[in-house]
XYZ file of N, CA and C in Angstrom:
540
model
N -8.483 5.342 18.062
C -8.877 4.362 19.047
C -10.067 4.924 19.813
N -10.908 4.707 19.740
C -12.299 4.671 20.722
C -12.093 4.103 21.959
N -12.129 4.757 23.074
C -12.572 4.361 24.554
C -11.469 2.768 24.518
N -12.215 2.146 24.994
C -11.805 0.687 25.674
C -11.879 -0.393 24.347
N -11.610 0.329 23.030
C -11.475 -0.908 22.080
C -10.304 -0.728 21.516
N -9.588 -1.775 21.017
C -8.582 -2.549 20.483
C -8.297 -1.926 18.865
N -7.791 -1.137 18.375
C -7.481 -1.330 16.989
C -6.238 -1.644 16.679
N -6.207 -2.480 15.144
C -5.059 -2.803 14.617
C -5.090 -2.165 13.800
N -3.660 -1.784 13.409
C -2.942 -0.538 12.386
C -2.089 -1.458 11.689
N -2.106 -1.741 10.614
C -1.414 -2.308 9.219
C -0.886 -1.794 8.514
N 0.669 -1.469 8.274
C 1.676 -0.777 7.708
C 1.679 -1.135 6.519
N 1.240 -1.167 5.644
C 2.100 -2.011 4.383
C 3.126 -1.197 3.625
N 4.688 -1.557 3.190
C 5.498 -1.062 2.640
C 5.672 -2.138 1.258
N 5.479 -1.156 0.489
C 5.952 -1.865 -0.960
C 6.882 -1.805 -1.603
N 7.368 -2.862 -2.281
C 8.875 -2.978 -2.482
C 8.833 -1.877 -3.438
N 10.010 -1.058 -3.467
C 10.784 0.157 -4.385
C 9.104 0.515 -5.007
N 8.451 1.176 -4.134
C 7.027 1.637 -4.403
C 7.357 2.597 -5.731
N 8.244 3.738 -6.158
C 7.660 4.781 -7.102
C 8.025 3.711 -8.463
N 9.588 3.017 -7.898
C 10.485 2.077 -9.594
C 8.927 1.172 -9.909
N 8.010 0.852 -9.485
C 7.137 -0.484 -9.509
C 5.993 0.328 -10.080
N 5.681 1.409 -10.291
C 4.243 1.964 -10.890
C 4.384 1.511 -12.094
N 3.516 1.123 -12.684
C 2.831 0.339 -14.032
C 2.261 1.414 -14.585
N 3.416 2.021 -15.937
C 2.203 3.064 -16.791
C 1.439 2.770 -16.910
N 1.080 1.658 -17.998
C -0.593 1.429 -18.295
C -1.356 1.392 -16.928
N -1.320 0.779 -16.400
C -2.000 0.322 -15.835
C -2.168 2.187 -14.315
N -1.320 2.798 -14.122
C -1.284 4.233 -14.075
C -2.542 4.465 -15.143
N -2.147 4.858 -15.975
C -3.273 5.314 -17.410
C -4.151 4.856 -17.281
N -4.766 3.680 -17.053
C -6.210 3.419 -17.246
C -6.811 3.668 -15.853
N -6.187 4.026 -14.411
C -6.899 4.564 -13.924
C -6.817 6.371 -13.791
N -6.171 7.057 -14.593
C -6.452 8.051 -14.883
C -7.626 8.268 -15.695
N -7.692 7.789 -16.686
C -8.773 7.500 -17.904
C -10.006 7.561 -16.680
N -10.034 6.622 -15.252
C -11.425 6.089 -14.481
C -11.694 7.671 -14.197
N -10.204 8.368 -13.570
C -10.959 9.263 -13.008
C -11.350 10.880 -13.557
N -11.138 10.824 -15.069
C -11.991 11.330 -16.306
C -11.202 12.628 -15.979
N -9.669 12.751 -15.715
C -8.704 13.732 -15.820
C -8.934 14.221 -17.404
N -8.578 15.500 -17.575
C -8.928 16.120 -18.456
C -7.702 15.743 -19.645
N -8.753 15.445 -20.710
C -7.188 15.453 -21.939
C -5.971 15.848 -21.827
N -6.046 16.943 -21.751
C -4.600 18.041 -22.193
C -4.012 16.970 -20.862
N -4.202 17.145 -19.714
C -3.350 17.084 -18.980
C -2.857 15.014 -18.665
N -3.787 14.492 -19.019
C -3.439 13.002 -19.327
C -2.344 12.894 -20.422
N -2.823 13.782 -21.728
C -1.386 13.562 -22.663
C -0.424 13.962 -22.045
N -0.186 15.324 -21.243
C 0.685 15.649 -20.962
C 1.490 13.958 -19.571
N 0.874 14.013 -18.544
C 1.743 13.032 -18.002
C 1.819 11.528 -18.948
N 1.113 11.209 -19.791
C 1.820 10.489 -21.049
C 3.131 10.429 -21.692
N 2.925 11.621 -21.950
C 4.136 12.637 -22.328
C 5.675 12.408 -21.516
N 5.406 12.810 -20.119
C 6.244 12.635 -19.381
C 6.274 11.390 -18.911
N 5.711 10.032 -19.090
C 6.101 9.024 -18.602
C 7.344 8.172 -19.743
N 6.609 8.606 -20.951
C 7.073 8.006 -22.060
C 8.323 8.408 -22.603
N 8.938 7.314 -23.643
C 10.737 7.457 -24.005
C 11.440 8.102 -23.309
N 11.530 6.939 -21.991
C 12.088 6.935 -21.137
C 13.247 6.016 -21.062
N 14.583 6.114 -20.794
C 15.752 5.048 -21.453
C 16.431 4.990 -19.935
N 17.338 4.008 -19.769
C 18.194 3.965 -18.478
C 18.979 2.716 -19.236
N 20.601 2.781 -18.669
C 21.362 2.309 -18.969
C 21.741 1.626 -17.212
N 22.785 0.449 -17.419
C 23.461 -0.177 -15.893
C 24.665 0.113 -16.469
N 25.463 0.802 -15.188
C 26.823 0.878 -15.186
C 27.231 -0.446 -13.938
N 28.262 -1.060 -14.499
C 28.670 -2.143 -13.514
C 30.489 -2.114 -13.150
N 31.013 -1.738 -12.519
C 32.317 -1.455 -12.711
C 32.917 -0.326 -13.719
N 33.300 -0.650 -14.486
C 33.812 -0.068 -15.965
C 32.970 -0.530 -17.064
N 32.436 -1.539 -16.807
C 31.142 -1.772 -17.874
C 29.844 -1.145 -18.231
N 29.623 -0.802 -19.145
C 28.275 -0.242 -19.561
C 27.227 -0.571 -20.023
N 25.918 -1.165 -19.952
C 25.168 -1.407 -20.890
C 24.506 -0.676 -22.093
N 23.549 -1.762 -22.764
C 23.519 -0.626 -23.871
C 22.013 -0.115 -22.995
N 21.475 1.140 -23.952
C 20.034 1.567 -23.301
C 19.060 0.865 -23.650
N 17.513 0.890 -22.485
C 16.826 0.257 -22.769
C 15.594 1.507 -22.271
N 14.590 0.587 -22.715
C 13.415 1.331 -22.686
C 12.772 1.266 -20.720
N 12.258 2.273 -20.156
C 11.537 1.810 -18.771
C 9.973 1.769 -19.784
N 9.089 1.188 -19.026
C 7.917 1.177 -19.332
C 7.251 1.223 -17.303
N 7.946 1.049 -16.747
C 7.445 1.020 -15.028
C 8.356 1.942 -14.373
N 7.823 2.737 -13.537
C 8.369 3.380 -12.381
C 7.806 4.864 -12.348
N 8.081 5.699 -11.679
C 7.927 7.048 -11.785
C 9.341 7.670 -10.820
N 9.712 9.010 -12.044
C 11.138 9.500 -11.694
C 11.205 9.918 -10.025
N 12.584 9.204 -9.669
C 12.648 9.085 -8.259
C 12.569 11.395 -8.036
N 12.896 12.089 -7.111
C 13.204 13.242 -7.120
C 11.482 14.100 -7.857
N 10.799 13.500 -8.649
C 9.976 14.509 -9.221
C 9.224 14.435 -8.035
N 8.446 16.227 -8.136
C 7.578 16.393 -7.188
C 6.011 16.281 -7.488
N 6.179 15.424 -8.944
C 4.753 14.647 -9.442
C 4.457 13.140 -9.284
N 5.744 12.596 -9.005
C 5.491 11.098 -8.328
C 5.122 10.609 -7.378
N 4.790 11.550 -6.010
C 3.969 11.099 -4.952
C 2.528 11.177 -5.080
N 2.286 12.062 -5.860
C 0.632 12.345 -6.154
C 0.342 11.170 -7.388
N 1.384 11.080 -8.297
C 0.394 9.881 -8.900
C 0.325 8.282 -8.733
N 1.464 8.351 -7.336
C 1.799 7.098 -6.667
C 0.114 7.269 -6.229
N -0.011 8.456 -5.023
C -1.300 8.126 -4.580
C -2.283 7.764 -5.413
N -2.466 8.365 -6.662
C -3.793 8.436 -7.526
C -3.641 7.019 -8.131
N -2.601 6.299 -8.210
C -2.175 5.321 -8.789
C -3.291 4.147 -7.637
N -3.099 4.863 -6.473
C -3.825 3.538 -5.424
C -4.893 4.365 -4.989
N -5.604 5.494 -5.208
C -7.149 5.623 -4.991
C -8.114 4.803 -5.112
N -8.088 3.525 -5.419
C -9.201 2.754 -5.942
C -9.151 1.661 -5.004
N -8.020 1.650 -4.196
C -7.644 0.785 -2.799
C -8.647 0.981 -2.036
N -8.847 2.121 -1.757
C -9.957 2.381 -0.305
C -11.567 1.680 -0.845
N -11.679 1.507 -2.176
C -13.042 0.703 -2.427
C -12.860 -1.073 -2.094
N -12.220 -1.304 -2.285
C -11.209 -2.535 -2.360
C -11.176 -3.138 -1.020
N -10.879 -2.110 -0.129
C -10.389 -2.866 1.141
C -11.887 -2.642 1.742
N -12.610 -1.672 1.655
C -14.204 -1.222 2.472
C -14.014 -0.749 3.555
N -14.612 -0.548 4.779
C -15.481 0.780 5.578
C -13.986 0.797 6.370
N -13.022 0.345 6.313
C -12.012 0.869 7.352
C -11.104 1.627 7.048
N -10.706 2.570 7.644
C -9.663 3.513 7.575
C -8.503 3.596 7.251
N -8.357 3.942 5.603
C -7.121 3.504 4.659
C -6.318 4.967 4.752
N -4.911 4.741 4.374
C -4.516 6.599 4.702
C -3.041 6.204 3.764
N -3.117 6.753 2.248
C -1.857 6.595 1.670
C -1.370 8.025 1.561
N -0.173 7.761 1.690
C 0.778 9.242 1.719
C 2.146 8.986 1.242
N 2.312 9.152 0.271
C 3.790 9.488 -0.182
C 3.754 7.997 -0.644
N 4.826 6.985 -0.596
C 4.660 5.726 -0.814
C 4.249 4.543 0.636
N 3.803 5.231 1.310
C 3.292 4.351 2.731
C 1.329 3.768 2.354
N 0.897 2.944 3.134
C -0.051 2.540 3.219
C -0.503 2.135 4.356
N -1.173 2.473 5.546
C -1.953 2.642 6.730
C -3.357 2.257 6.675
N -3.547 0.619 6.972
C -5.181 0.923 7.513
C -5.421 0.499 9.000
N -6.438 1.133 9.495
C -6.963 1.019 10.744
C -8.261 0.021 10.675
N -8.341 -0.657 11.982
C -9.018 -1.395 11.793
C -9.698 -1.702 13.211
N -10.784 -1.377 13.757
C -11.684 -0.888 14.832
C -12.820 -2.265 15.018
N -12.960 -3.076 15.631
C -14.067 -3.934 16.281
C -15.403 -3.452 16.744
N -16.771 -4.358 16.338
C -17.611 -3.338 16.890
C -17.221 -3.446 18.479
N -18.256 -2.856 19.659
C -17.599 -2.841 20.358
C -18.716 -3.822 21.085
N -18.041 -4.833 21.789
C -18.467 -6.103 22.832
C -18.206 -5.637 23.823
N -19.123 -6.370 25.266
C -18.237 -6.497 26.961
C -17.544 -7.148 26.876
N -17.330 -7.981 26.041
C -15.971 -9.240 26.131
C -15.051 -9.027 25.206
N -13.561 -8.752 25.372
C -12.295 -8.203 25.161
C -11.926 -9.279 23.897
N -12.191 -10.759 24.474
C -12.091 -12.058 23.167
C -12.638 -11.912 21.543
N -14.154 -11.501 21.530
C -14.351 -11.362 20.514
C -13.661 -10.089 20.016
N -13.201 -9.505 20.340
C -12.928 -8.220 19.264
C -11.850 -8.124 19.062
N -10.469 -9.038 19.574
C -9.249 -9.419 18.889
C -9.708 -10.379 18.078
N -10.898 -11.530 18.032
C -11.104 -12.641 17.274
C -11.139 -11.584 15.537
N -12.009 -10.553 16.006
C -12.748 -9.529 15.289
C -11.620 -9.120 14.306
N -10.575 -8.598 15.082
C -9.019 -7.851 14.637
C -8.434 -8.932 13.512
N -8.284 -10.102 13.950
C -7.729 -11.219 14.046
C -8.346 -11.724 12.375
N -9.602 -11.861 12.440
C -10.033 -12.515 11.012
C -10.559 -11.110 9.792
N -10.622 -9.731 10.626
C -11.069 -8.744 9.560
C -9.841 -8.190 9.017
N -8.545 -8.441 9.878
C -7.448 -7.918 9.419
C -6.761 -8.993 8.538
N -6.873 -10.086 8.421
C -6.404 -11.254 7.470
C -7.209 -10.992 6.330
N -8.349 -10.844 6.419
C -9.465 -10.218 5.003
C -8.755 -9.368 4.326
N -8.551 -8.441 5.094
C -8.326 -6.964 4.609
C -6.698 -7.355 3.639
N -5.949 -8.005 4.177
C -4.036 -8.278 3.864
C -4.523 -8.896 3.160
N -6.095 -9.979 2.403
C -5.805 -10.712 1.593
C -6.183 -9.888 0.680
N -7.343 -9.213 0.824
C -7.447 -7.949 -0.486
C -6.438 -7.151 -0.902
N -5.603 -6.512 -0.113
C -4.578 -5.648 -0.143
C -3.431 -6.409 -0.928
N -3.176 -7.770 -0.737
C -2.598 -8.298 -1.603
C -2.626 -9.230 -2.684
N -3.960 -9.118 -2.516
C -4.893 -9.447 -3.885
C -5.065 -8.580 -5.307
N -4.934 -7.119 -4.311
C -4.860 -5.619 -5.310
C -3.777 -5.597 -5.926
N -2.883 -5.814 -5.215
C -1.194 -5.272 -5.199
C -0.593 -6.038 -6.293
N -1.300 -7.483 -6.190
C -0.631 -8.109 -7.443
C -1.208 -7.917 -8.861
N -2.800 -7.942 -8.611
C -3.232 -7.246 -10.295
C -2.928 -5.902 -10.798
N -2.318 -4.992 -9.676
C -1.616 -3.645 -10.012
C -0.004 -3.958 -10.169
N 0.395 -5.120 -9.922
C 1.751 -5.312 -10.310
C 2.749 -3.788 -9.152
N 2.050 -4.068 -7.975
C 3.062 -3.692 -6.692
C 3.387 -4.664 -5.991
N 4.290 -5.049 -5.982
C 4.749 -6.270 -4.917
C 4.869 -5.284 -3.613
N 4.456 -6.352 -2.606
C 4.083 -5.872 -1.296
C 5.638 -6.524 -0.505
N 6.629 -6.002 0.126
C 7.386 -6.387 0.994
C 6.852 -7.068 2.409
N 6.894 -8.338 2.417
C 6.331 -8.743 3.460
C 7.018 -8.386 4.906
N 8.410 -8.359 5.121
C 8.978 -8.328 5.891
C 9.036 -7.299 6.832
N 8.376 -6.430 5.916
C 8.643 -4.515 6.290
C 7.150 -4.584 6.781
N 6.112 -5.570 6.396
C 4.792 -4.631 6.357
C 4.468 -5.620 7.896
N 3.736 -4.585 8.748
C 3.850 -4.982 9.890
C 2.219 -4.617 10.709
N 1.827 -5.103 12.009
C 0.640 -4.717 12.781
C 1.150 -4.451 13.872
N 0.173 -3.232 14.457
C 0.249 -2.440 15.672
C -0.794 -2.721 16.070
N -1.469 -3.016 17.077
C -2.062 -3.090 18.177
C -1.892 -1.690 19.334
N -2.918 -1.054 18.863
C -3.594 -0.186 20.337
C -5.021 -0.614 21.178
N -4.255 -0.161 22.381
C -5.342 -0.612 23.203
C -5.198 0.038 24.764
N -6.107 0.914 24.998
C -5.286 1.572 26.408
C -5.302 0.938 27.614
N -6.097 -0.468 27.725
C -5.889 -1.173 28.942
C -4.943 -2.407 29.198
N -5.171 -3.228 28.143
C -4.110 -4.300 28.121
C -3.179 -4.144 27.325
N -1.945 -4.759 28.037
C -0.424 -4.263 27.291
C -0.566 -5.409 26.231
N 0.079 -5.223 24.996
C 0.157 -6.111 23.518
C -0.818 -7.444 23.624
N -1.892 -7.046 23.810
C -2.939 -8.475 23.128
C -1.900 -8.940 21.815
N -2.074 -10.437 22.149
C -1.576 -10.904 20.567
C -2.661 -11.423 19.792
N -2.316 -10.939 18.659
C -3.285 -11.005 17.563
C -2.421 -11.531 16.349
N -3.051 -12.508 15.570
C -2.115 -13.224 14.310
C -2.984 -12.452 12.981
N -2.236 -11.460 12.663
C -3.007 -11.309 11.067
C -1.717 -11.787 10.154
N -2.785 -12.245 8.999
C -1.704 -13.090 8.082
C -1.906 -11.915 6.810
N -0.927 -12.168 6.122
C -1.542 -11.242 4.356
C -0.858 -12.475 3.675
N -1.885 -13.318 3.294
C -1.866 -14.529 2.148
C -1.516 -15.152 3.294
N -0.183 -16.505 3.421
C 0.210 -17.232 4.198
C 1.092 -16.832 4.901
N 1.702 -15.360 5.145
C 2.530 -14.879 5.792
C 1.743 -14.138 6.730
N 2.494 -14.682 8.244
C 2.344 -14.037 9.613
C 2.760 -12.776 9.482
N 2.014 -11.709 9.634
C 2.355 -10.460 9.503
C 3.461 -10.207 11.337
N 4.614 -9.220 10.962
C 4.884 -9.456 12.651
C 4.311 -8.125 13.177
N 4.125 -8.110 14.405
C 3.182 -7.171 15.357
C 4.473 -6.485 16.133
N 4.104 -5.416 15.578
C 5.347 -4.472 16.637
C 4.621 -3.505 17.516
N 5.413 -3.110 18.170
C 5.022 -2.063 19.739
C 4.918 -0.501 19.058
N 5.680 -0.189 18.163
C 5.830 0.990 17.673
C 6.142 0.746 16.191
N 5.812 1.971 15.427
C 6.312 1.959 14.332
C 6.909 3.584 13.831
N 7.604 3.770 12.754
C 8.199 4.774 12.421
C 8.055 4.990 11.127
């Protein structure tokens, strides 16, 4: 937050973020970012003939193939969750994107006016841009975005909760006081 301006902070949580990674679609942006052979076959390697069965009571199914997710517990699925969404921060442009683990954080700063109106107007229509790209991305990467979870913060050190409506698609994003 700069001095006397307003930023909005945009949570986005994606549904069962690591079960939802898309090998291929993983793979071809490894391929973008010209990772070295050996080590592309190798997480190939490890994504592939991959089987999971449903236990339901006493019932069993038979096995099937995964082709989506990355293994919950490995300590290689947060890094290629991230690398999986490196190509986000071109996507969304000049504002302050911050993925970590399976979370997604952007900031979003007004230039700065004497008048307090335009730069929630500012918040207001650059942050609906931004949720429509973000979930514009999310669906040609085949991440469904949890709407319910994904939320806006408003800082501002003089006025208590300006309201501000950002939408992502036709959903009112809700604006909370804090987040965790």
């Amino acid at each position: 937050m700069i001095a006397n301006i307003p930023t909005a902070a945009t949570h986005v949580d994606y549904q069962k973020a690591y079960d939802k990674v898309w090998h291929k679609g993983l793979i071809v942006k490894l391929n973008r970012l010209n990772i070295s052979a050996g080590l592309l076959k190798l997480i190939i390697s490890w994504l592939s003939d991959r089987y999971a069965y449903v236990v339901f009571g006493s019932s069993r199914s038979g096995t099937f193939p995964i082709h989506v997710g990355l293994p919950q517990g490995s300590s290689l699925s947060p890094y290629l969750f991230i690398v999986f969404h490196s190509d986000l921060v071109t996507c969304i442009g000049a504002h302050s994107s911050h993925v970590f683990a399976d979370d997604l954080n952007v900031l979003i700063t007004p230039p700065i006016s004497r008048s307090f109106k335009p730069m929630l107007t500012f918040l207001e229509e650059e942050g609906t841009r931004v949720c429509g790209k973000i979930a514009d991305y999310s669906e040609k990467w085949k991440q469904p975005i949890n709407l319910s979870k994904t939320v806006v913060q408003i800082f501002h050190s003089q006025v208590q909760n300006p309201l501000v409506y950002i939408r992502m698609k036709s959903h009112k994003l809700l604006e909370v006081k804090e987040f965790k």
